[in-house]
mmCIF file of C-alpha atoms in Angstrom:
data_model
loop_
_atom_site.group_PDB
_atom_site.id
_atom_site.type_symbol
_atom_site.label_atom_id
_atom_site.label_comp_id
_atom_site.label_asym_id
_atom_site.label_seq_id
_atom_site.Cartn_x
_atom_site.Cartn_y
_atom_site.Cartn_z
ATOM 1 C CA MET A 1 -8.295 -64.784 21.466
ATOM 2 C CA ILE A 2 -5.092 -63.113 19.027
ATOM 3 C CA LEU A 3 -3.377 -64.666 21.466
ATOM 4 C CA LEU A 4 -4.940 -68.564 21.595
ATOM 5 C CA PHE A 5 -5.467 -68.431 17.482
ATOM 6 C CA PHE A 6 -1.908 -67.719 17.380
ATOM 7 C CA ALA A 7 -0.682 -70.136 19.609
ATOM 8 C CA ALA A 8 -2.962 -72.718 17.830
ATOM 9 C CA ALA A 9 -2.363 -72.224 14.365
ATOM 10 C CA LEU A 10 1.678 -72.575 15.424
ATOM 11 C CA SER A 11 0.938 -75.944 17.602
ATOM 12 C CA LEU A 12 -1.100 -77.180 14.258
ATOM 13 C CA GLU A 13 1.917 -76.244 12.172
ATOM 14 C CA LEU A 14 4.836 -77.851 14.560
ATOM 15 C CA LEU A 15 2.370 -80.859 14.874
ATOM 16 C CA GLU A 16 1.355 -80.948 11.639
ATOM 17 C CA GLY A 17 2.953 -78.475 8.958
ATOM 18 C CA SER A 18 6.377 -80.521 10.403
ATOM 19 C CA LYS A 19 5.560 -83.481 8.358
ATOM 20 C CA ILE A 20 5.720 -81.523 5.065
ATOM 21 C CA THR A 21 9.269 -82.189 3.356
ATOM 22 C CA THR A 22 8.983 -80.629 -0.133
ATOM 23 C CA SER A 23 9.486 -77.234 -1.094
ATOM 24 C CA GLU A 24 6.570 -76.708 -2.328
ATOM 25 C CA TYR A 25 5.291 -76.071 0.889
ATOM 26 C CA TYR A 26 5.908 -72.607 2.469
ATOM 27 C CA GLY A 27 5.405 -73.604 6.304
ATOM 28 C CA LEU A 28 7.627 -72.573 9.244
ATOM 29 C CA ARG A 29 10.163 -74.259 8.406
ATOM 30 C CA ASN A 30 10.926 -72.722 4.994
ATOM 31 C CA ILE A 31 9.554 -68.909 5.473
ATOM 32 C CA GLY A 32 9.855 -69.057 9.162
ATOM 33 C CA LEU A 33 9.289 -65.195 10.439
ATOM 34 C CA VAL A 34 6.941 -64.606 7.781
ATOM 35 C CA PHE A 35 5.023 -68.108 7.980
ATOM 36 C CA VAL A 36 4.554 -66.234 11.585
ATOM 37 C CA PHE A 37 3.645 -63.155 10.400
ATOM 38 C CA LEU A 38 1.004 -64.405 8.447
ATOM 39 C CA ILE A 39 -0.560 -66.639 11.234
ATOM 40 C CA VAL A 40 -0.813 -63.202 13.256
ATOM 41 C CA LEU A 41 -2.694 -61.649 10.404
ATOM 42 C CA GLU A 42 -5.498 -64.209 10.506
ATOM 43 C CA ALA A 43 -5.512 -64.505 14.588
ATOM 44 C CA VAL A 44 -6.344 -60.669 14.087
ATOM 45 C CA LEU A 45 -9.230 -61.358 11.501
ATOM 46 C CA CYS A 46 -9.972 -64.222 13.369
ATOM 47 C CA ALA A 47 -10.372 -61.982 16.246
ATOM 48 C CA SER A 48 -12.455 -59.427 14.581
ATOM 49 C CA ILE A 49 -14.785 -62.043 13.781
ATOM 50 C CA MET A 50 -15.329 -63.078 17.690
ATOM 51 C CA VAL A 51 -15.586 -60.044 19.245
ATOM 52 C CA PRO A 52 -19.051 -59.109 17.552
ATOM 53 C CA ILE A 53 -19.944 -62.966 17.750
ATOM 54 C CA SER A 54 -19.166 -63.193 21.537
ATOM 55 C CA ILE A 55 -20.798 -59.855 22.471
ATOM 56 C CA LEU A 56 -23.736 -61.432 20.799
ATOM 57 C CA ILE A 57 -23.330 -64.287 22.557
ATOM 58 C CA SER A 58 -22.965 -63.115 26.274
ATOM 59 C CA LYS A 59 -26.083 -61.022 25.509
ATOM 60 C CA PHE A 60 -28.531 -63.542 24.413
ATOM 61 C CA VAL A 61 -26.717 -67.396 26.620
ATOM 62 C CA LYS A 62 -26.677 -66.516 29.656
ATOM 63 C CA ALA A 63 -26.036 -70.137 30.812
ATOM 64 C CA ALA A 64 -21.558 -70.848 31.083
ATOM 65 C CA PHE A 65 -22.454 -74.179 29.851
ATOM 66 C CA GLY A 66 -24.267 -72.557 26.565
ATOM 67 C CA ARG A 67 -21.015 -70.293 25.893
ATOM 68 C CA VAL A 68 -18.746 -73.208 26.667
ATOM 69 C CA LEU A 69 -20.407 -75.509 24.060
ATOM 70 C CA LEU A 70 -20.949 -72.424 21.306
ATOM 71 C CA TYR A 71 -17.235 -71.285 21.414
ATOM 72 C CA PHE A 72 -16.329 -74.935 21.474
ATOM 73 C CA ILE A 73 -18.272 -75.391 18.369
ATOM 74 C CA PHE A 74 -16.680 -72.453 17.043
ATOM 75 C CA GLY A 75 -12.626 -74.180 17.787
ATOM 76 C CA LEU A 76 -14.146 -77.723 15.854
ATOM 77 C CA ILE A 77 -15.285 -75.545 12.331
ATOM 78 C CA GLY A 78 -12.282 -72.692 12.933
ATOM 79 C CA GLY A 79 -9.952 -75.634 13.585
ATOM 80 C CA SER A 80 -11.413 -77.595 10.417
ATOM 81 C CA TYR A 81 -11.049 -74.433 8.152
ATOM 82 C CA MET A 82 -7.443 -73.418 9.113
ATOM 83 C CA PHE A 83 -6.663 -76.874 8.156
ATOM 84 C CA ASN A 84 -7.815 -77.376 5.154
ATOM 85 C CA HIS A 85 -6.665 -73.764 4.628
ATOM 86 C CA LEU A 86 -3.058 -74.768 5.482
ATOM 87 C CA TYR A 87 -3.162 -78.572 3.909
ATOM 88 C CA ASN A 88 -4.093 -79.359 0.248
ATOM 89 C CA GLU A 89 -5.450 -82.664 -0.030
ATOM 90 C CA SER A 90 -2.535 -83.656 -1.739
ATOM 91 C CA TYR A 91 -0.057 -82.524 1.453
ATOM 92 C CA VAL A 92 -2.819 -84.784 3.470
ATOM 93 C CA ARG A 93 -2.725 -87.604 1.519
ATOM 94 C CA GLU A 94 1.100 -87.803 0.687
ATOM 95 C CA PHE A 95 2.730 -86.579 4.413
ATOM 96 C CA ASP A 96 -0.350 -88.805 6.145
ATOM 97 C CA LEU A 97 -1.967 -85.235 8.369
ATOM 98 C CA ASN A 98 -4.409 -85.403 10.455
ATOM 99 C CA ILE A 99 -6.952 -82.941 10.733
ATOM 100 C CA SER A 100 -8.232 -84.744 13.993
ATOM 101 C CA THR A 101 -5.281 -82.086 15.648
ATOM 102 C CA ALA A 102 -6.689 -79.102 14.347
ATOM 103 C CA ILE A 103 -10.139 -80.254 15.318
ATOM 104 C CA LEU A 104 -8.340 -81.083 19.117
ATOM 105 C CA LEU A 105 -6.691 -77.736 19.348
ATOM 106 C CA PHE A 106 -8.692 -75.153 18.174
ATOM 107 C CA GLY A 107 -11.616 -77.254 20.580
ATOM 108 C CA ALA A 108 -9.398 -76.515 23.390
ATOM 109 C CA VAL A 109 -8.859 -72.696 22.289
ATOM 110 C CA GLY A 110 -12.442 -72.310 22.125
ATOM 111 C CA ILE A 111 -13.044 -73.709 25.726
ATOM 112 C CA LEU A 112 -9.806 -71.498 27.275
ATOM 113 C CA TYR A 113 -12.034 -68.840 25.560
ATOM 114 C CA ALA A 114 -15.027 -69.185 26.830
ATOM 115 C CA LEU A 115 -13.784 -69.753 30.134
ATOM 116 C CA ILE A 116 -11.590 -66.611 30.298
ATOM 117 C CA ASP A 117 -14.994 -64.573 28.515
ATOM 118 C CA GLN A 118 -17.056 -66.271 31.654
ATOM 119 C CA TYR A 119 -14.077 -65.603 33.782
ATOM 120 C CA LEU A 120 -14.213 -61.719 32.783
ATOM 121 C CA GLN A 121 -17.716 -61.449 32.580
ATOM 122 C CA GLN A 122 -18.097 -61.958 36.099
ATOM 123 C CA HIS A 123 -15.259 -59.957 36.911
ATOM 124 C CA ALA A 124 -17.141 -57.114 34.931
ATOM 125 C CA GLU A 125 -20.265 -57.668 37.085
ATOM 126 C CA ARG A 126 -18.463 -57.438 39.992
ATOM 127 C CA TRP A 127 -16.501 -54.459 39.609
ATOM 128 C CA ALA A 128 -19.070 -52.758 37.897
ATOM 129 C CA ASN A 129 -20.516 -53.209 41.498
ATOM 130 C CA GLY A 130 -18.193 -52.487 43.579
#
């Protein structure tokens, strides 16, 4: 989860944050590795939230499609949150930033996470049964 979140957040910064050309914005271009470190911290925080949610979802939602749909929705919400967290309204207007980029990236991460979760869950059952 941490790697997927990190990849989505870094991709969002490369696609949308790179449009911001003011020195007031502290993104990858301005603060470099510090920005990457902050993304890693947010990824760890996201993972610490998603692990308990993943456990609950795997206990109560048995259909694979249901889990994919839930993780996709969580990805959409997360993408919207990250976009609004990284870019304020004036940057969005002035540099024509697009929230749909964040929503698509994090939605895709939600689907990938669901597929990986499904794969690991199936193989864990096989490994437990011998």
